[in-house]
């Protein structure tokens, strides 16, 4: 999208200087605003035309059937789908009785700017109606970080030539008409009108509505209030019906006069509270916003973001497009998580209905590593949500005949929502990802209260699953058989290396935590024998290795499979799962997304430098990147093995996944995990940051495409500023007690306010790894040596 002429480069904003009707849905996703609780897609104020309208509340969903041709034990019978809640961003304008609609009349100019520092989406348009009335419309929209339940709009109309009669209609609309959800008519019927009206009322320019979902039984409240300013003779009118409410302001505007409307919208929901309680909640939120007023909300938004950028900004010198994409990514990941407050972080955040609004393993493995270093409070929140779903995960494990907890592959409320078990329900590695996120968070923050509470609970129940899922063979080796790793083109495999190594970390982490917090461990019935069994399984964990090829097979026997015929695969047949049966994919050497390479990223200490290089080369030739999750991981390991140009190409792919709509599905929402993966590619890849055990290491190296990389991270209660050039790295402890780090293996002690500069060793040149035919990432520097 940013390659299109209407998008311009701006290091601190996403700017669209024209309106392309063919890309409305994509623009609505990238211009979306949210705070982790409430999300509004970037739909035009007047609501039409649109690509995919959307207003979302985190955790609000409707149940839907999961149809099967045959019944079988253990498969979920229903799923959960995010729904479009009451639309509160609707503001329609009539000029001399002609509706402002960009498809009619003459649109003289149109600009939208999403400012990453202010959090405001600003729209400016000049339009001449079919009857000749000319107006300028300026609107600003925010979803508040400081007021979790509040969004607000500042809307202004002024005539350009002569006097005009204008009417502004501000609405609340439930059960908004949407495009069909998918090809299943039963699902479409479920979601067509998911909200049942329970209550509506109005008083002056304020309206409140309460609805309930038909199947999931969730109660949703939405309310709006207004401050309206215009010339003498301004008239207002308010009407409310069960699914639609409207406040209208009408006046005659002479040249130089303006009609201004500030709209405050409050949202709330509950699965347990009464209608009156939900109603009163949103009215109270609305009163708080009215008290802050528009200038106050704007100032609070800027202050919140100033603090975020102070501890999180990443500066990339050398490629302006990547610099813009980096801040776009940081902003959207923050929006997905900031005020979730013990709710999930969906794969699309709150920017669209893609993946049914589900949270996956993406959260812990891709998003939380970034947030741990930038917004650790959001990490604790996301893990507390996982903890809240423990009862469902324990029940699921019991249903499968296992101990501990089996967390779902995809979910909103904690129940498993996947109907295809080989590529999802067998992916038990989601458990290890959750445990890994706990261990990383505690190592990075030193949060002992969390570690001995929520963290220990999660570690213990996930460790119990591995001990019951795996087994010792006659030689004492511990195996985990019949599982699916991160690569969904290989299913029901034995001894998947990623799964085994992550389970090993889980088991050892749980045993150490139980030893550290003995009283809490006893409450969880962890005794010395169980902890010893965890350590024994971890020590004996079998990690397959192919001696003939000198590489680790992705899973036992994988390197003996036939290699996929990449040369005979047409470019239009990617992604492969849309053109070939899984049966064919499962029995071939073809990798959808980084799997063994992901293991090298998260368990790097388990591999030698030589093994990493050989493994990387081997799996590069097999990985087709049919998943947006892959590029960031491949960037990290490419940088580690010395292929810096290739790493930068993968970084660009992760960073531009949505801005360039690389997978042609940005219309459904942005790819939050890919955006977070871009950050990890910079910090873990080019800066070489490793902190899993609490021992913080840096191994910085920059590609030719980057002249400088600078960033701030939060570690162990300290802010650390790092500035890297091709020749040196500068470390500055901004605040906090002295901190010991490693620079390319050499210990360095940092003291607050005293920068330390160290030289960067040169990279040994190596041949560029080869990818499958037609799957080489786009070169950011076309003349890069092969």
PDB file of N, CA and C in Angstrom, residues 188-242:
ATOM      1  N   UNK A 188     -22.751 -17.667   8.724  1.00  0.00           N
ATOM      2  CA  UNK A 188     -23.228 -16.341   8.363  1.00  0.00           C
ATOM      3  C   UNK A 188     -24.548 -16.036   9.075  1.00  0.00           C
ATOM      4  N   UNK A 189     -25.422 -17.022   9.146  1.00  0.00           N
ATOM      5  CA  UNK A 189     -26.710 -16.822   9.808  1.00  0.00           C
ATOM      6  C   UNK A 189     -26.520 -16.526  11.289  1.00  0.00           C
ATOM      7  N   UNK A 190     -25.553 -17.203  11.913  1.00  0.00           N
ATOM      8  CA  UNK A 190     -25.289 -16.982  13.329  1.00  0.00           C
ATOM      9  C   UNK A 190     -24.835 -15.552  13.582  1.00  0.00           C
ATOM     10  N   UNK A 191     -24.006 -15.028  12.676  1.00  0.00           N
ATOM     11  CA  UNK A 191     -23.354 -13.742  12.911  1.00  0.00           C
ATOM     12  C   UNK A 191     -24.079 -12.574  12.267  1.00  0.00           C
ATOM     13  N   UNK A 192     -25.148 -12.832  11.519  1.00  0.00           N
ATOM     14  CA  UNK A 192     -25.803 -11.773  10.771  1.00  0.00           C
ATOM     15  C   UNK A 192     -26.395 -10.720  11.701  1.00  0.00           C
ATOM     16  N   UNK A 193     -27.084 -11.139  12.722  1.00  0.00           N
ATOM     17  CA  UNK A 193     -27.643 -10.223  13.722  1.00  0.00           C
ATOM     18  C   UNK A 193     -27.374 -10.823  15.104  1.00  0.00           C
ATOM     19  N   UNK A 194     -26.133 -10.709  15.578  1.00  0.00           N
ATOM     20  CA  UNK A 194     -25.770 -11.404  16.817  1.00  0.00           C
ATOM     21  C   UNK A 194     -26.255 -10.720  18.083  1.00  0.00           C
ATOM     22  N   UNK A 195     -26.725  -9.451  17.998  1.00  0.00           N
ATOM     23  CA  UNK A 195     -27.057  -8.693  19.197  1.00  0.00           C
ATOM     24  C   UNK A 195     -28.566  -8.567  19.393  1.00  0.00           C
ATOM     25  N   UNK A 196     -29.027  -8.946  20.563  1.00  0.00           N
ATOM     26  CA  UNK A 196     -30.430  -8.792  20.944  1.00  0.00           C
ATOM     27  C   UNK A 196     -30.569  -7.551  21.821  1.00  0.00           C
ATOM     28  N   UNK A 197     -31.459  -6.648  21.426  1.00  0.00           N
ATOM     29  CA  UNK A 197     -31.647  -5.396  22.175  1.00  0.00           C
ATOM     30  C   UNK A 197     -32.304  -5.677  23.528  1.00  0.00           C
ATOM     31  N   UNK A 198     -31.759  -5.066  24.581  1.00  0.00           N
ATOM     32  CA  UNK A 198     -32.326  -5.196  25.920  1.00  0.00           C
ATOM     33  C   UNK A 198     -32.785  -3.851  26.493  1.00  0.00           C
ATOM     34  N   UNK A 199     -32.160  -2.760  26.069  1.00  0.00           N
ATOM     35  CA  UNK A 199     -32.458  -1.478  26.719  1.00  0.00           C
ATOM     36  C   UNK A 199     -31.942  -0.359  25.843  1.00  0.00           C
ATOM     37  N   UNK A 200     -32.698   0.751  25.771  1.00  0.00           N
ATOM     38  CA  UNK A 200     -32.180   1.980  25.167  1.00  0.00           C
ATOM     39  C   UNK A 200     -32.856   3.165  25.856  1.00  0.00           C
ATOM     40  N   UNK A 201     -32.130   4.277  25.969  1.00  0.00           N
ATOM     41  CA  UNK A 201     -32.676   5.477  26.591  1.00  0.00           C
ATOM     42  C   UNK A 201     -31.852   6.668  26.104  1.00  0.00           C
ATOM     43  N   UNK A 202     -32.454   7.857  26.202  1.00  0.00           N
ATOM     44  CA  UNK A 202     -31.702   9.054  25.828  1.00  0.00           C
ATOM     45  C   UNK A 202     -32.113  10.209  26.733  1.00  0.00           C
ATOM     46  N   UNK A 203     -31.180  11.146  26.878  1.00  0.00           N
ATOM     47  CA  UNK A 203     -31.409  12.320  27.704  1.00  0.00           C
ATOM     48  C   UNK A 203     -30.571  13.445  27.112  1.00  0.00           C
ATOM     49  N   UNK A 204     -31.218  14.431  26.546  1.00  0.00           N
ATOM     50  CA  UNK A 204     -30.497  15.500  25.879  1.00  0.00           C
ATOM     51  C   UNK A 204     -29.732  14.949  24.681  1.00  0.00           C
ATOM     52  N   UNK A 205     -28.426  15.184  24.642  1.00  0.00           N
ATOM     53  CA  UNK A 205     -27.594  14.683  23.547  1.00  0.00           C
ATOM     54  C   UNK A 205     -26.894  13.379  23.890  1.00  0.00           C
ATOM     55  N   UNK A 206     -27.366  12.699  24.926  1.00  0.00           N
ATOM     56  CA  UNK A 206     -26.764  11.436  25.356  1.00  0.00           C
ATOM     57  C   UNK A 206     -27.717  10.280  25.089  1.00  0.00           C
ATOM     58  N   UNK A 207     -27.133   9.140  24.690  1.00  0.00           N
ATOM     59  CA  UNK A 207     -27.909   7.927  24.421  1.00  0.00           C
ATOM     60  C   UNK A 207     -27.148   6.745  25.008  1.00  0.00           C
ATOM     61  N   UNK A 208     -27.867   5.789  25.576  1.00  0.00           N
ATOM     62  CA  UNK A 208     -27.261   4.552  26.041  1.00  0.00           C
ATOM     63  C   UNK A 208     -28.058   3.379  25.497  1.00  0.00           C
ATOM     64  N   UNK A 209     -27.348   2.311  25.082  1.00  0.00           N
ATOM     65  CA  UNK A 209     -27.983   1.103  24.564  1.00  0.00           C
ATOM     66  C   UNK A 209     -27.306  -0.113  25.200  1.00  0.00           C
ATOM     67  N   UNK A 210     -28.101  -1.138  25.489  1.00  0.00           N
ATOM     68  CA  UNK A 210     -27.568  -2.393  26.019  1.00  0.00           C
ATOM     69  C   UNK A 210     -28.096  -3.531  25.166  1.00  0.00           C
ATOM     70  N   UNK A 211     -27.202  -4.420  24.763  1.00  0.00           N
ATOM     71  CA  UNK A 211     -27.555  -5.597  23.969  1.00  0.00           C
ATOM     72  C   UNK A 211     -26.958  -6.843  24.617  1.00  0.00           C
ATOM     73  N   UNK A 212     -27.465  -7.988  24.176  1.00  0.00           N
ATOM     74  CA  UNK A 212     -26.937  -9.268  24.642  1.00  0.00           C
ATOM     75  C   UNK A 212     -26.743 -10.182  23.440  1.00  0.00           C
ATOM     76  N   UNK A 213     -25.636 -10.944  23.435  1.00  0.00           N
ATOM     77  CA  UNK A 213     -25.417 -11.891  22.347  1.00  0.00           C
ATOM     78  C   UNK A 213     -26.382 -13.061  22.489  1.00  0.00           C
ATOM     79  N   UNK A 214     -26.777 -13.619  21.366  1.00  0.00           N
ATOM     80  CA  UNK A 214     -27.825 -14.639  21.379  1.00  0.00           C
ATOM     81  C   UNK A 214     -27.357 -15.958  21.976  1.00  0.00           C
ATOM     82  N   UNK A 215     -26.112 -16.369  21.687  1.00  0.00           N
ATOM     83  CA  UNK A 215     -25.659 -17.696  22.103  1.00  0.00           C
ATOM     84  C   UNK A 215     -24.638 -17.659  23.241  1.00  0.00           C
ATOM     85  N   UNK A 216     -23.677 -16.765  23.158  1.00  0.00           N
ATOM     86  CA  UNK A 216     -22.643 -16.732  24.201  1.00  0.00           C
ATOM     87  C   UNK A 216     -23.122 -16.030  25.466  1.00  0.00           C
ATOM     88  N   UNK A 217     -24.229 -15.290  25.377  1.00  0.00           N
ATOM     89  CA  UNK A 217     -24.820 -14.695  26.572  1.00  0.00           C
ATOM     90  C   UNK A 217     -24.032 -13.543  27.159  1.00  0.00           C
ATOM     91  N   UNK A 218     -23.286 -12.816  26.339  1.00  0.00           N
ATOM     92  CA  UNK A 218     -22.521 -11.670  26.816  1.00  0.00           C
ATOM     93  C   UNK A 218     -23.365 -10.398  26.705  1.00  0.00           C
ATOM     94  N   UNK A 219     -23.236  -9.531  27.676  1.00  0.00           N
ATOM     95  CA  UNK A 219     -24.011  -8.288  27.691  1.00  0.00           C
ATOM     96  C   UNK A 219     -23.083  -7.120  27.351  1.00  0.00           C
ATOM     97  N   UNK A 220     -23.511  -6.278  26.396  1.00  0.00           N
ATOM     98  CA  UNK A 220     -22.676  -5.204  25.868  1.00  0.00           C
ATOM     99  C   UNK A 220     -23.407  -3.880  26.009  1.00  0.00           C
ATOM    100  N   UNK A 221     -22.737  -2.920  26.587  1.00  0.00           N
ATOM    101  CA  UNK A 221     -23.297  -1.583  26.698  1.00  0.00           C
ATOM    102  C   UNK A 221     -22.527  -0.598  25.839  1.00  0.00           C
ATOM    103  N   UNK A 222     -23.234   0.334  25.199  1.00  0.00           N
ATOM    104  CA  UNK A 222     -22.610   1.407  24.427  1.00  0.00           C
ATOM    105  C   UNK A 222     -23.383   2.687  24.689  1.00  0.00           C
ATOM    106  N   UNK A 223     -22.665   3.782  24.849  1.00  0.00           N
ATOM    107  CA  UNK A 223     -23.314   5.062  25.122  1.00  0.00           C
ATOM    108  C   UNK A 223     -22.546   6.174  24.429  1.00  0.00           C
ATOM    109  N   UNK A 224     -23.259   7.234  24.071  1.00  0.00           N
ATOM    110  CA  UNK A 224     -22.599   8.389  23.461  1.00  0.00           C
ATOM    111  C   UNK A 224     -23.171   9.666  24.054  1.00  0.00           C
ATOM    112  N   UNK A 225     -22.308  10.670  24.083  1.00  0.00           N
ATOM    113  CA  UNK A 225     -22.727  12.008  24.494  1.00  0.00           C
ATOM    114  C   UNK A 225     -21.958  13.006  23.634  1.00  0.00           C
ATOM    115  N   UNK A 226     -22.423  14.259  23.604  1.00  0.00           N
ATOM    116  CA  UNK A 226     -21.884  15.228  22.651  1.00  0.00           C
ATOM    117  C   UNK A 226     -21.741  16.610  23.267  1.00  0.00           C
ATOM    118  N   UNK A 227     -20.761  17.322  22.757  1.00  0.00           N
ATOM    119  CA  UNK A 227     -20.648  18.762  22.956  1.00  0.00           C
ATOM    120  C   UNK A 227     -20.728  19.378  21.571  1.00  0.00           C
ATOM    121  N   UNK A 228     -21.725  20.237  21.338  1.00  0.00           N
ATOM    122  CA  UNK A 228     -21.986  20.774  20.002  1.00  0.00           C
ATOM    123  C   UNK A 228     -21.903  22.293  20.055  1.00  0.00           C
ATOM    124  N   UNK A 229     -21.182  22.844  19.083  1.00  0.00           N
ATOM    125  CA  UNK A 229     -20.985  24.287  19.047  1.00  0.00           C
ATOM    126  C   UNK A 229     -21.193  24.780  17.619  1.00  0.00           C
ATOM    127  N   UNK A 230     -22.011  25.807  17.462  1.00  0.00           N
ATOM    128  CA  UNK A 230     -22.263  26.355  16.138  1.00  0.00           C
ATOM    129  C   UNK A 230     -22.879  27.741  16.240  1.00  0.00           C
ATOM    130  N   UNK A 231     -23.224  28.320  15.123  1.00  0.00           N
ATOM    131  CA  UNK A 231     -23.797  29.675  15.129  1.00  0.00           C
ATOM    132  C   UNK A 231     -25.195  29.693  15.744  1.00  0.00           C
ATOM    133  N   UNK A 232     -25.693  30.888  15.997  1.00  0.00           N
ATOM    134  CA  UNK A 232     -27.050  31.037  16.511  1.00  0.00           C
ATOM    135  C   UNK A 232     -28.020  30.356  15.554  1.00  0.00           C
ATOM    136  N   UNK A 233     -29.058  29.766  16.126  1.00  0.00           N
ATOM    137  CA  UNK A 233     -30.039  29.058  15.320  1.00  0.00           C
ATOM    138  C   UNK A 233     -29.776  27.579  15.205  1.00  0.00           C
ATOM    139  N   UNK A 234     -28.691  27.088  15.823  1.00  0.00           N
ATOM    140  CA  UNK A 234     -28.385  25.664  15.813  1.00  0.00           C
ATOM    141  C   UNK A 234     -29.492  24.884  16.514  1.00  0.00           C
ATOM    142  N   UNK A 235     -29.962  23.829  15.879  1.00  0.00           N
ATOM    143  CA  UNK A 235     -31.000  22.983  16.468  1.00  0.00           C
ATOM    144  C   UNK A 235     -30.465  21.568  16.614  1.00  0.00           C
ATOM    145  N   UNK A 236     -30.847  20.917  17.707  1.00  0.00           N
ATOM    146  CA  UNK A 236     -30.442  19.530  17.927  1.00  0.00           C
ATOM    147  C   UNK A 236     -31.663  18.672  18.189  1.00  0.00           C
ATOM    148  N   UNK A 237     -31.527  17.406  17.872  1.00  0.00           N
ATOM    149  CA  UNK A 237     -32.628  16.455  18.045  1.00  0.00           C
ATOM    150  C   UNK A 237     -32.024  15.089  18.360  1.00  0.00           C
ATOM    151  N   UNK A 238     -32.650  14.331  19.257  1.00  0.00           N
ATOM    152  CA  UNK A 238     -32.145  13.010  19.645  1.00  0.00           C
ATOM    153  C   UNK A 238     -33.259  11.984  19.509  1.00  0.00           C
ATOM    154  N   UNK A 239     -32.916  10.857  18.892  1.00  0.00           N
ATOM    155  CA  UNK A 239     -33.869   9.756  18.735  1.00  0.00           C
ATOM    156  C   UNK A 239     -33.163   8.449  19.051  1.00  0.00           C
ATOM    157  N   UNK A 240     -33.896   7.506  19.642  1.00  0.00           N
ATOM    158  CA  UNK A 240     -33.310   6.214  19.996  1.00  0.00           C
ATOM    159  C   UNK A 240     -34.312   5.105  19.760  1.00  0.00           C
ATOM    160  N   UNK A 241     -33.842   4.071  19.086  1.00  0.00           N
ATOM    161  CA  UNK A 241     -34.604   2.836  18.883  1.00  0.00           C
ATOM    162  C   UNK A 241     -33.749   1.673  19.372  1.00  0.00           C
ATOM    163  N   UNK A 242     -34.273   0.438  19.403  1.00  0.00           N
ATOM    164  CA  UNK A 242     -33.500  -0.680  19.973  1.00  0.00           C
ATOM    165  C   UNK A 242     -32.123  -0.885  19.348  1.00  0.00           C
TER     166      UNK A 242
END
